[in-house]
mmCIF file of N, CA and C and ligand atoms in Angstrom:
data_model
loop_
_atom_site.group_PDB
_atom_site.id
_atom_site.type_symbol
_atom_site.label_atom_id
_atom_site.label_comp_id
_atom_site.label_asym_id
_atom_site.label_seq_id
_atom_site.Cartn_x
_atom_site.Cartn_y
_atom_site.Cartn_z
ATOM 1 N N MET A 1 0.900 -1.175 0.064
ATOM 2 C CA MET A 1 -0.058 -0.023 -0.097
ATOM 3 C C MET A 1 0.853 1.346 0.006
ATOM 4 N N THR A 2 0.619 2.290 -0.889
ATOM 5 C CA THR A 2 1.239 3.354 -0.931
ATOM 6 C C THR A 2 0.816 4.376 0.215
ATOM 7 N N ASP A 3 1.647 5.104 0.633
ATOM 8 C CA ASP A 3 1.198 6.040 1.555
ATOM 9 C C ASP A 3 1.044 7.445 0.937
ATOM 10 N N PHE A 4 -0.431 7.672 0.725
ATOM 11 C CA PHE A 4 -0.824 8.768 -0.161
ATOM 12 C C PHE A 4 -0.739 10.127 0.773
ATOM 13 N N GLU A 5 -0.592 9.991 2.051
ATOM 14 C CA GLU A 5 -0.780 11.081 2.995
ATOM 15 C C GLU A 5 0.048 12.426 2.359
ATOM 16 N N PRO A 6 1.097 12.303 2.294
ATOM 17 C CA PRO A 6 1.905 13.630 1.736
ATOM 18 C C PRO A 6 1.635 14.039 0.588
ATOM 19 N N LEU A 7 0.963 13.065 -0.341
ATOM 20 C CA LEU A 7 0.355 13.752 -1.648
ATOM 21 C C LEU A 7 -0.971 14.471 -1.488
ATOM 22 N N LEU A 8 -1.778 13.877 -0.508
ATOM 23 C CA LEU A 8 -3.126 14.495 -0.062
ATOM 24 C C LEU A 8 -2.945 15.692 0.378
ATOM 25 N N GLU A 9 -1.939 15.801 1.210
ATOM 26 C CA GLU A 9 -1.661 17.137 2.018
ATOM 27 C C GLU A 9 -1.241 18.067 0.982
ATOM 28 N N ALA A 10 -0.325 17.900 -0.091
ATOM 29 C CA ALA A 10 0.079 18.808 -1.019
ATOM 30 C C ALA A 10 -1.026 19.129 -1.935
ATOM 31 N N ALA A 11 -1.816 18.125 -2.427
ATOM 32 C CA ALA A 11 -2.960 18.459 -3.214
ATOM 33 C C ALA A 11 -3.945 19.322 -2.681
ATOM 34 N N ARG A 12 -4.326 19.204 -1.475
ATOM 35 C CA ARG A 12 -5.257 19.930 -0.647
ATOM 36 C C ARG A 12 -4.852 21.358 -0.497
ATOM 37 N N ALA A 13 -3.473 21.619 -0.297
ATOM 38 C CA ALA A 13 -3.011 22.883 0.128
ATOM 39 C C ALA A 13 -2.772 23.774 -1.343
ATOM 40 N N VAL A 14 -2.570 23.136 -2.365
ATOM 41 C CA VAL A 14 -2.410 23.732 -3.745
ATOM 42 C C VAL A 14 -3.775 24.063 -4.315
ATOM 43 N N ALA A 15 -4.958 23.179 -3.914
ATOM 44 C CA ALA A 15 -6.282 23.379 -4.502
ATOM 45 C C ALA A 15 -6.644 24.855 -4.016
ATOM 46 N N ALA A 16 -6.118 25.287 -2.810
ATOM 47 C CA ALA A 16 -6.423 26.582 -2.428
ATOM 48 C C ALA A 16 -5.948 27.839 -3.279
ATOM 49 N N ARG A 17 -5.074 27.423 -4.162
ATOM 50 C CA ARG A 17 -4.433 28.617 -5.063
ATOM 51 C C ARG A 17 -5.153 28.472 -6.556
ATOM 52 N N ALA A 18 -6.105 27.672 -6.571
ATOM 53 C CA ALA A 18 -6.802 27.448 -8.014
ATOM 54 C C ALA A 18 -7.457 28.893 -8.261
ATOM 55 N N TYR A 19 -7.416 29.008 -9.605
ATOM 56 C CA TYR A 19 -8.139 30.306 -10.241
ATOM 57 C C TYR A 19 -9.301 29.861 -11.008
ATOM 58 N N VAL A 20 -10.466 29.985 -10.149
ATOM 59 C CA VAL A 20 -11.611 29.115 -10.843
ATOM 60 C C VAL A 20 -12.876 30.163 -10.760
ATOM 61 N N PRO A 21 -12.892 31.225 -11.349
ATOM 62 C CA PRO A 21 -13.888 32.318 -11.146
ATOM 63 C C PRO A 21 -15.212 31.853 -12.042
ATOM 64 N N TYR A 22 -15.066 30.831 -12.863
ATOM 65 C CA TYR A 22 -16.100 30.431 -13.802
ATOM 66 C C TYR A 22 -16.799 29.254 -13.150
ATOM 67 N N SER A 23 -16.174 28.202 -12.936
ATOM 68 C CA SER A 23 -16.680 27.124 -12.348
ATOM 69 C C SER A 23 -16.773 27.086 -10.689
ATOM 70 N N HIS A 24 -15.955 27.812 -10.150
ATOM 71 C CA HIS A 24 -16.034 27.579 -8.632
ATOM 72 C C HIS A 24 -15.737 26.139 -8.142
ATOM 73 N N TYR A 25 -14.876 25.529 -9.012
ATOM 74 C CA TYR A 25 -14.545 24.110 -8.661
ATOM 75 C C TYR A 25 -13.031 23.956 -8.719
ATOM 76 N N PRO A 26 -12.388 24.300 -7.460
ATOM 77 C CA PRO A 26 -10.924 24.172 -7.303
ATOM 78 C C PRO A 26 -10.577 22.679 -7.446
ATOM 79 N N VAL A 27 -9.344 22.336 -8.009
ATOM 80 C CA VAL A 27 -8.816 21.071 -8.097
ATOM 81 C C VAL A 27 -7.365 21.220 -7.675
ATOM 82 N N GLY A 28 -6.796 20.252 -6.795
ATOM 83 C CA GLY A 28 -5.469 20.137 -6.421
ATOM 84 C C GLY A 28 -5.038 18.760 -6.934
ATOM 85 N N ALA A 29 -3.695 18.819 -7.611
ATOM 86 C CA ALA A 29 -3.140 17.739 -7.991
ATOM 87 C C ALA A 29 -1.813 17.359 -7.605
ATOM 88 N N ALA A 30 -1.411 16.298 -7.109
ATOM 89 C CA ALA A 30 -0.023 16.056 -6.479
ATOM 90 C C ALA A 30 0.392 14.784 -6.969
ATOM 91 N N GLY A 31 1.679 14.684 -7.451
ATOM 92 C CA GLY A 31 2.440 13.521 -7.818
ATOM 93 C C GLY A 31 3.889 13.173 -7.228
ATOM 94 N N LEU A 32 3.993 12.152 -6.980
ATOM 95 C CA LEU A 32 5.356 11.619 -6.271
ATOM 96 C C LEU A 32 6.204 11.128 -7.407
ATOM 97 N N VAL A 33 7.437 11.947 -7.569
ATOM 98 C CA VAL A 33 8.347 11.636 -8.692
ATOM 99 C C VAL A 33 9.330 10.598 -8.351
ATOM 100 N N ASP A 34 9.953 9.791 -9.195
ATOM 101 C CA ASP A 34 10.817 8.748 -8.989
ATOM 102 C C ASP A 34 11.978 9.108 -8.159
ATOM 103 N N ASP A 35 12.248 10.267 -8.044
ATOM 104 C CA ASP A 35 13.536 10.761 -7.244
ATOM 105 C C ASP A 35 12.915 11.186 -6.019
ATOM 106 N N GLY A 36 11.815 11.044 -5.483
ATOM 107 C CA GLY A 36 11.057 11.395 -4.327
ATOM 108 C C GLY A 36 10.593 12.838 -3.965
ATOM 109 N N ARG A 37 10.721 13.777 -5.212
ATOM 110 C CA ARG A 37 10.072 15.050 -5.085
ATOM 111 C C ARG A 37 8.593 15.082 -5.158
ATOM 112 N N ILE A 38 8.026 15.971 -4.661
ATOM 113 C CA ILE A 38 6.538 15.984 -5.014
ATOM 114 C C ILE A 38 6.225 17.222 -5.818
ATOM 115 N N VAL A 39 5.570 17.083 -6.955
ATOM 116 C CA VAL A 39 5.016 18.049 -7.863
ATOM 117 C C VAL A 39 3.632 18.191 -7.694
ATOM 118 N N ARG A 40 3.183 19.380 -7.878
ATOM 119 C CA ARG A 40 1.682 19.667 -7.798
ATOM 120 C C ARG A 40 1.301 20.842 -8.688
ATOM 121 N N GLY A 41 -0.016 20.887 -8.745
ATOM 122 C CA GLY A 41 -0.659 21.903 -9.686
ATOM 123 C C GLY A 41 -2.195 22.020 -9.459
ATOM 124 N N CYS A 42 -2.669 23.316 -9.649
ATOM 125 C CA CYS A 42 -4.020 23.698 -9.568
ATOM 126 C C CYS A 42 -4.566 24.048 -10.960
ATOM 127 N N ASN A 43 -5.996 24.072 -10.944
ATOM 128 C CA ASN A 43 -6.562 24.343 -12.074
ATOM 129 C C ASN A 43 -6.643 26.005 -12.393
ATOM 130 N N VAL A 44 -6.570 26.379 -13.557
ATOM 131 C CA VAL A 44 -6.415 27.809 -13.921
ATOM 132 C C VAL A 44 -7.399 27.992 -15.007
ATOM 133 N N GLU A 45 -8.463 28.749 -14.797
ATOM 134 C CA GLU A 45 -9.555 28.949 -15.646
ATOM 135 C C GLU A 45 -9.448 30.168 -16.507
ATOM 136 N N ASN A 46 -10.199 30.303 -17.530
ATOM 137 C CA ASN A 46 -9.910 31.231 -18.533
ATOM 138 C C ASN A 46 -11.280 31.752 -19.115
ATOM 139 N N ALA A 47 -11.472 33.079 -19.279
ATOM 140 C CA ALA A 47 -12.688 33.637 -19.882
ATOM 141 C C ALA A 47 -13.022 32.814 -21.221
ATOM 142 N N GLY A 48 -12.026 32.572 -21.927
ATOM 143 C CA GLY A 48 -12.282 31.401 -23.036
ATOM 144 C C GLY A 48 -12.244 30.038 -22.454
ATOM 145 N N TYR A 49 -13.408 29.647 -22.039
ATOM 146 C CA TYR A 49 -13.460 28.462 -21.148
ATOM 147 C C TYR A 49 -12.645 27.331 -21.708
ATOM 148 N N GLY A 50 -12.547 27.074 -22.940
ATOM 149 C CA GLY A 50 -11.743 25.925 -23.399
ATOM 150 C C GLY A 50 -10.224 26.060 -23.189
ATOM 151 N N VAL A 51 -9.856 27.277 -22.998
ATOM 152 C CA VAL A 51 -8.382 27.540 -22.870
ATOM 153 C C VAL A 51 -8.027 27.117 -21.166
ATOM 154 N N THR A 52 -9.007 26.763 -20.265
ATOM 155 C CA THR A 52 -8.723 26.272 -18.979
ATOM 156 C C THR A 52 -7.600 25.190 -18.842
ATOM 157 N N LEU A 53 -6.799 25.326 -17.962
ATOM 158 C CA LEU A 53 -5.757 24.334 -17.555
ATOM 159 C C LEU A 53 -6.252 23.489 -16.562
ATOM 160 N N CYS A 54 -6.297 22.265 -16.774
ATOM 161 C CA CYS A 54 -6.604 21.469 -15.583
ATOM 162 C C CYS A 54 -5.408 21.402 -14.422
ATOM 163 N N ALA A 55 -5.686 21.143 -13.355
ATOM 164 C CA ALA A 55 -4.595 21.090 -12.277
ATOM 165 C C ALA A 55 -3.433 20.021 -12.667
ATOM 166 N N GLU A 56 -3.743 19.063 -13.347
ATOM 167 C CA GLU A 56 -2.699 18.069 -13.848
ATOM 168 C C GLU A 56 -1.754 18.792 -14.758
ATOM 169 N N CYS A 57 -2.370 19.509 -15.580
ATOM 170 C CA CYS A 57 -1.504 20.294 -16.585
ATOM 171 C C CYS A 57 -0.323 21.072 -15.927
ATOM 172 N N GLY A 58 -0.744 21.843 -14.794
ATOM 173 C CA GLY A 58 0.144 22.644 -13.924
ATOM 174 C C GLY A 58 1.174 21.409 -13.217
ATOM 175 N N MET A 59 0.715 20.529 -12.905
ATOM 176 C CA MET A 59 1.520 19.460 -12.267
ATOM 177 C C MET A 59 2.656 18.885 -13.206
ATOM 178 N N ILE A 60 2.248 18.783 -14.564
ATOM 179 C CA ILE A 60 3.239 18.094 -15.298
ATOM 180 C C ILE A 60 4.166 18.991 -15.719
ATOM 181 N N SER A 61 3.627 20.249 -15.830
ATOM 182 C CA SER A 61 4.604 21.414 -16.211
ATOM 183 C C SER A 61 5.692 21.617 -15.117
ATOM 184 N N GLU A 62 5.323 21.304 -13.871
ATOM 185 C CA GLU A 62 6.286 21.527 -12.890
ATOM 186 C C GLU A 62 7.156 20.345 -12.883
ATOM 187 N N LEU A 63 6.467 19.251 -13.226
ATOM 188 C CA LEU A 63 7.491 17.951 -13.306
ATOM 189 C C LEU A 63 8.694 18.145 -14.246
ATOM 190 N N MET A 64 8.444 18.811 -15.532
ATOM 191 C CA MET A 64 9.234 19.107 -16.587
ATOM 192 C C MET A 64 10.189 20.137 -15.986
ATOM 193 N N ALA A 65 9.661 21.272 -15.431
ATOM 194 C CA ALA A 65 10.283 22.347 -15.222
ATOM 195 C C ALA A 65 11.504 22.159 -14.003
ATOM 196 N N SER A 66 10.924 21.297 -12.971
ATOM 197 C CA SER A 66 11.821 21.013 -12.065
ATOM 198 C C SER A 66 12.739 19.785 -12.106
ATOM 199 N N GLY A 67 12.966 19.324 -13.313
ATOM 200 C CA GLY A 67 13.915 18.437 -13.587
ATOM 201 C C GLY A 67 13.525 17.088 -14.451
ATOM 202 N N GLY A 68 12.261 16.875 -14.531
ATOM 203 C CA GLY A 68 11.830 15.881 -15.306
ATOM 204 C C GLY A 68 11.628 14.611 -14.398
ATOM 205 N N GLY A 69 11.554 13.267 -14.899
ATOM 206 C CA GLY A 69 11.316 12.134 -14.107
ATOM 207 C C GLY A 69 9.930 11.570 -14.471
ATOM 208 N N LYS A 70 9.646 10.367 -13.846
ATOM 209 C CA LYS A 70 8.266 9.804 -13.934
ATOM 210 C C LYS A 70 7.544 9.834 -12.584
ATOM 211 N N ILE A 71 6.171 9.908 -12.782
ATOM 212 C CA ILE A 71 5.144 9.888 -11.664
ATOM 213 C C ILE A 71 4.950 8.457 -11.261
ATOM 214 N N ARG A 72 5.206 8.250 -10.033
ATOM 215 C CA ARG A 72 4.980 7.009 -9.308
ATOM 216 C C ARG A 72 3.708 6.804 -8.645
ATOM 217 N N ALA A 73 3.251 8.031 -8.072
ATOM 218 C CA ALA A 73 1.872 8.071 -7.330
ATOM 219 C C ALA A 73 1.405 9.145 -7.650
ATOM 220 N N PHE A 74 -0.071 9.318 -7.662
ATOM 221 C CA PHE A 74 -0.873 10.440 -8.020
ATOM 222 C C PHE A 74 -2.274 10.527 -7.298
ATOM 223 N N VAL A 75 -2.636 11.804 -6.997
ATOM 224 C CA VAL A 75 -3.858 11.895 -6.332
ATOM 225 C C VAL A 75 -4.486 13.452 -6.916
ATOM 226 N N CYS A 76 -5.636 13.571 -6.958
ATOM 227 C CA CYS A 76 -6.306 15.039 -7.079
ATOM 228 C C CYS A 76 -7.491 14.890 -6.124
ATOM 229 N N VAL A 77 -7.659 16.203 -5.866
ATOM 230 C CA VAL A 77 -8.898 16.549 -4.862
ATOM 231 C C VAL A 77 -9.723 17.587 -5.287
ATOM 232 N N ASN A 78 -10.859 17.607 -4.684
ATOM 233 C CA ASN A 78 -11.795 18.835 -4.874
ATOM 234 C C ASN A 78 -11.637 19.835 -3.664
ATOM 235 N N ARG A 79 -12.556 20.907 -3.687
ATOM 236 C CA ARG A 79 -12.600 21.761 -2.604
ATOM 237 C C ARG A 79 -12.532 21.321 -1.317
ATOM 238 N N LEU A 80 -13.295 20.190 -1.171
ATOM 239 C CA LEU A 80 -13.623 19.615 -0.016
ATOM 240 C C LEU A 80 -12.554 18.684 0.720
ATOM 241 N N GLY A 81 -11.456 18.627 -0.274
ATOM 242 C CA GLY A 81 -10.326 17.860 -0.044
ATOM 243 C C GLY A 81 -10.609 16.353 -0.422
ATOM 244 N N GLU A 82 -11.672 16.121 -0.977
ATOM 245 C CA GLU A 82 -12.153 14.769 -1.403
ATOM 246 C C GLU A 82 -11.294 14.205 -2.657
ATOM 247 N N VAL A 83 -11.149 12.999 -2.625
ATOM 248 C CA VAL A 83 -10.380 12.393 -3.900
ATOM 249 C C VAL A 83 -11.441 12.322 -5.013
ATOM 250 N N ILE A 84 -10.889 12.914 -6.240
ATOM 251 C CA ILE A 84 -11.764 12.615 -7.432
ATOM 252 C C ILE A 84 -10.819 12.048 -8.533
ATOM 253 N N MET A 85 -11.681 11.668 -9.442
ATOM 254 C CA MET A 85 -10.839 11.005 -10.786
ATOM 255 C C MET A 85 -10.324 12.231 -11.408
ATOM 256 N N PRO A 86 -9.302 12.035 -12.079
ATOM 257 C CA PRO A 86 -8.814 13.070 -13.139
ATOM 258 C C PRO A 86 -9.708 12.874 -14.404
ATOM 259 N N CYS A 87 -9.974 13.988 -15.008
ATOM 260 C CA CYS A 87 -10.706 13.806 -16.417
ATOM 261 C C CYS A 87 -9.964 13.037 -17.383
ATOM 262 N N GLY A 88 -10.675 12.675 -18.367
ATOM 263 C CA GLY A 88 -10.112 11.608 -19.391
ATOM 264 C C GLY A 88 -8.931 12.224 -20.053
ATOM 265 N N ARG A 89 -8.922 13.405 -20.415
ATOM 266 C CA ARG A 89 -7.704 14.030 -21.014
ATOM 267 C C ARG A 89 -6.483 14.062 -20.135
ATOM 268 N N CYS A 90 -6.838 14.045 -18.724
ATOM 269 C CA CYS A 90 -5.662 14.213 -17.940
ATOM 270 C C CYS A 90 -5.024 12.856 -17.481
ATOM 271 N N ARG A 91 -5.924 11.697 -17.816
ATOM 272 C CA ARG A 91 -5.585 10.490 -17.621
ATOM 273 C C ARG A 91 -4.486 10.195 -18.805
ATOM 274 N N GLN A 92 -4.637 10.619 -19.953
ATOM 275 C CA GLN A 92 -3.831 10.527 -21.056
ATOM 276 C C GLN A 92 -2.580 11.426 -20.681
ATOM 277 N N LEU A 93 -2.614 12.522 -20.237
ATOM 278 C CA LEU A 93 -1.444 13.207 -19.764
ATOM 279 C C LEU A 93 -0.554 12.365 -18.823
ATOM 280 N N LEU A 94 -1.297 11.885 -17.799
ATOM 281 C CA LEU A 94 -0.567 11.136 -16.757
ATOM 282 C C LEU A 94 0.001 9.877 -17.472
ATOM 283 N N ALA A 95 -0.496 9.293 -18.305
ATOM 284 C CA ALA A 95 0.084 8.115 -18.913
ATOM 285 C C ALA A 95 1.349 8.274 -19.510
ATOM 286 N N GLU A 96 1.387 9.458 -20.207
ATOM 287 C CA GLU A 96 2.809 9.825 -20.871
ATOM 288 C C GLU A 96 3.822 9.839 -19.758
ATOM 289 N N HIS A 97 3.648 10.314 -18.665
ATOM 290 C CA HIS A 97 4.772 10.644 -17.687
ATOM 291 C C HIS A 97 4.613 9.770 -16.430
ATOM 292 N N ALA A 98 3.871 8.395 -16.677
ATOM 293 C CA ALA A 98 3.887 7.429 -15.441
ATOM 294 C C ALA A 98 5.017 6.682 -15.464
ATOM 295 N N ALA A 99 5.260 6.303 -14.357
ATOM 296 C CA ALA A 99 6.500 5.215 -14.044
ATOM 297 C C ALA A 99 5.663 3.986 -14.210
ATOM 298 N N SER A 100 6.581 2.714 -14.340
ATOM 299 C CA SER A 100 5.956 1.419 -14.609
ATOM 300 C C SER A 100 5.162 1.026 -13.338
ATOM 301 N N ASP A 101 5.410 1.431 -12.238
ATOM 302 C CA ASP A 101 4.714 1.250 -11.172
ATOM 303 C C ASP A 101 3.590 2.147 -10.638
ATOM 304 N N PHE A 102 3.403 3.137 -11.594
ATOM 305 C CA PHE A 102 2.183 4.087 -11.358
ATOM 306 C C PHE A 102 1.140 3.515 -10.646
ATOM 307 N N THR A 103 0.824 4.329 -9.566
ATOM 308 C CA THR A 103 -0.456 4.153 -8.906
ATOM 309 C C THR A 103 -1.129 5.399 -8.424
ATOM 310 N N ILE A 104 -2.453 5.269 -8.574
ATOM 311 C CA ILE A 104 -3.399 6.246 -8.312
ATOM 312 C C ILE A 104 -4.336 6.150 -7.243
ATOM 313 N N LEU A 105 -4.629 7.081 -6.311
ATOM 314 C CA LEU A 105 -5.729 6.834 -5.503
ATOM 315 C C LEU A 105 -7.127 7.410 -6.013
ATOM 316 N N THR A 106 -8.090 6.646 -6.123
ATOM 317 C CA THR A 106 -9.220 6.996 -6.712
ATOM 318 C C THR A 106 -10.205 6.962 -5.602
ATOM 319 N N PRO A 107 -11.487 7.330 -5.796
ATOM 320 C CA PRO A 107 -12.564 7.373 -4.857
ATOM 321 C C PRO A 107 -12.832 5.964 -4.297
ATOM 322 N N LYS A 108 -12.489 5.052 -5.229
ATOM 323 C CA LYS A 108 -12.897 3.542 -4.878
ATOM 324 C C LYS A 108 -11.482 2.839 -4.344
ATOM 325 N N GLY A 109 -10.427 3.664 -4.200
ATOM 326 C CA GLY A 109 -9.224 2.960 -3.688
ATOM 327 C C GLY A 109 -8.097 2.910 -4.737
ATOM 328 N N GLU A 110 -7.116 2.450 -4.457
ATOM 329 C CA GLU A 110 -5.864 2.452 -5.138
ATOM 330 C C GLU A 110 -6.161 1.557 -6.627
ATOM 331 N N ALA A 111 -5.462 2.178 -7.586
ATOM 332 C CA ALA A 111 -5.535 1.685 -8.964
ATOM 333 C C ALA A 111 -4.387 1.800 -9.759
ATOM 334 N N ASN A 112 -4.184 1.014 -10.654
ATOM 335 C CA ASN A 112 -2.918 1.127 -11.647
ATOM 336 C C ASN A 112 -3.489 2.015 -12.881
ATOM 337 N N LEU A 113 -2.484 2.266 -13.677
ATOM 338 C CA LEU A 113 -2.913 3.029 -14.955
ATOM 339 C C LEU A 113 -3.733 2.276 -15.744
ATOM 340 N N ASP A 114 -3.572 1.089 -16.098
ATOM 341 C CA ASP A 114 -4.534 0.297 -17.023
ATOM 342 C C ASP A 114 -6.034 0.273 -16.518
ATOM 343 N N GLU A 115 -6.153 0.220 -15.254
ATOM 344 C CA GLU A 115 -7.475 0.202 -14.576
ATOM 345 C C GLU A 115 -8.237 1.577 -15.076
ATOM 346 N N VAL A 116 -7.535 2.681 -14.926
ATOM 347 C CA VAL A 116 -8.246 4.002 -15.076
ATOM 348 C C VAL A 116 -8.154 4.403 -16.535
ATOM 349 N N LEU A 117 -7.251 4.040 -17.277
ATOM 350 C CA LEU A 117 -7.103 4.229 -18.588
ATOM 351 C C LEU A 117 -6.807 2.976 -19.653
ATOM 352 N N PRO A 118 -7.746 2.188 -19.634
ATOM 353 C CA PRO A 118 -7.506 0.793 -20.454
ATOM 354 C C PRO A 118 -7.232 0.939 -21.942
ATOM 355 N N GLN A 119 -6.402 0.030 -22.320
ATOM 356 C CA GLN A 119 -5.822 0.076 -23.872
ATOM 357 C C GLN A 119 -5.404 1.470 -24.307
ATOM 358 N N SER A 120 -4.533 2.114 -23.457
ATOM 359 C CA SER A 120 -4.344 3.623 -23.818
ATOM 360 C C SER A 120 -3.444 3.677 -25.027
ATOM 361 N N PHE A 121 -3.709 4.828 -25.727
ATOM 362 C CA PHE A 121 -2.801 5.333 -26.858
ATOM 363 C C PHE A 121 -1.595 5.528 -26.309
ATOM 364 N N GLY A 122 -0.323 5.132 -26.949
ATOM 365 C CA GLY A 122 0.997 5.591 -26.502
ATOM 366 C C GLY A 122 1.856 5.661 -27.738
ATOM 367 N N PRO A 123 3.065 5.878 -27.397
ATOM 368 C CA PRO A 123 4.243 5.886 -28.395
ATOM 369 C C PRO A 123 4.324 4.509 -29.157
ATOM 370 N N ALA A 124 4.052 3.407 -28.649
ATOM 371 C CA ALA A 124 4.084 2.268 -29.571
ATOM 372 C C ALA A 124 3.001 2.373 -30.489
ATOM 373 N N ASP A 125 2.006 3.110 -30.436
ATOM 374 C CA ASP A 125 0.921 3.209 -31.497
ATOM 375 C C ASP A 125 1.551 3.995 -32.744
ATOM 376 N N LEU A 126 2.190 5.045 -32.225
ATOM 377 C CA LEU A 126 2.867 6.061 -33.372
ATOM 378 C C LEU A 126 3.954 4.970 -34.059
ATOM 379 N N ASP A 127 4.659 4.472 -33.460
ATOM 380 C CA ASP A 127 5.883 3.506 -33.916
ATOM 381 C C ASP A 127 5.335 2.614 -34.960
ATOM 382 N N ALA A 128 4.109 1.877 -34.747
ATOM 383 C CA ALA A 128 3.536 0.744 -35.405
ATOM 384 C C ALA A 128 3.086 1.424 -36.891
ATOM 385 N N ALA A 129 2.726 2.642 -36.913
ATOM 386 C CA ALA A 129 2.171 3.187 -37.998
ATOM 387 C C ALA A 129 3.127 4.078 -38.622
ATOM 388 N N ALA A 130 4.267 4.098 -38.401
ATOM 389 C CA ALA A 130 5.348 5.151 -38.881
ATOM 390 C C ALA A 130 5.714 4.823 -40.178
ATOM 391 N N PRO A 131 5.741 5.972 -40.857
ATOM 392 C CA PRO A 131 6.115 5.766 -42.533
ATOM 393 C C PRO A 131 7.635 5.249 -42.419
ATOM 394 N N GLU A 132 7.729 4.526 -43.785
ATOM 395 C CA GLU A 132 9.197 4.004 -43.856
ATOM 396 C C GLU A 132 10.141 5.201 -44.016
ATOM 397 N N ALA A 133 11.421 5.005 -43.394
ATOM 398 C CA ALA A 133 12.289 6.100 -43.561
ATOM 399 C C ALA A 133 12.745 6.224 -44.976
HETATM 400 N N1 THU B 1 -10.471 19.895 -13.602
HETATM 401 C C1 THU B 1 -9.181 19.649 -13.359
HETATM 402 O O1 THU B 1 -8.509 20.565 -12.927
HETATM 403 N N2 THU B 1 -8.662 18.435 -13.428
HETATM 404 C C2 THU B 1 -9.683 17.374 -13.600
HETATM 405 O O2 THU B 1 -9.147 16.251 -13.901
HETATM 406 C C3 THU B 1 -11.023 17.523 -13.743
HETATM 407 C C4 THU B 1 -11.483 18.916 -14.022
HETATM 408 C C5 THU B 1 -11.066 21.301 -13.408
HETATM 409 C C6 THU B 1 -11.145 21.859 -14.997
HETATM 410 C C7 THU B 1 -12.085 23.152 -14.471
HETATM 411 O O3 THU B 1 -11.444 23.977 -14.066
HETATM 412 C C8 THU B 1 -12.967 22.500 -13.174
HETATM 413 O O4 THU B 1 -12.177 21.372 -12.792
HETATM 414 C C9 THU B 1 -14.290 22.055 -13.533
HETATM 415 O O5 THU B 1 -14.420 21.190 -14.774
#
């Protein structure tokens, strides 16, 4: 069992920084990187609604900006600090940067990547149909 407490604490703290004048639905996301650091993000909305950045986008940006690596454990929370599922787009975002032992805390308990994003599209799909050089 993964200890999600430090990630829950980080996600709940950063949710308070969300910029959500339109939905009033703050989200905080936190990930444990394979070198032990914790990266996090909050959602940032925009008057052009479709421009909104999910909390996971900020977290992955921090992952790369702070040195890269792979995410080993992840959680996201709502305003009440309750665990929520990442949206479909953000599951794809997480898949790109997930460690082989990636685990996510969901409202139904801990799960692996294949359980939350079955038959995911990835780099192997690109390679399989790559044009001849
Ligand atoms: N949101 C996230 O930040 N991450 C998710 O995985 C689900 C949705 C945000 C986007 C928007 O600012 C608000 O929650 C309501 O959809």
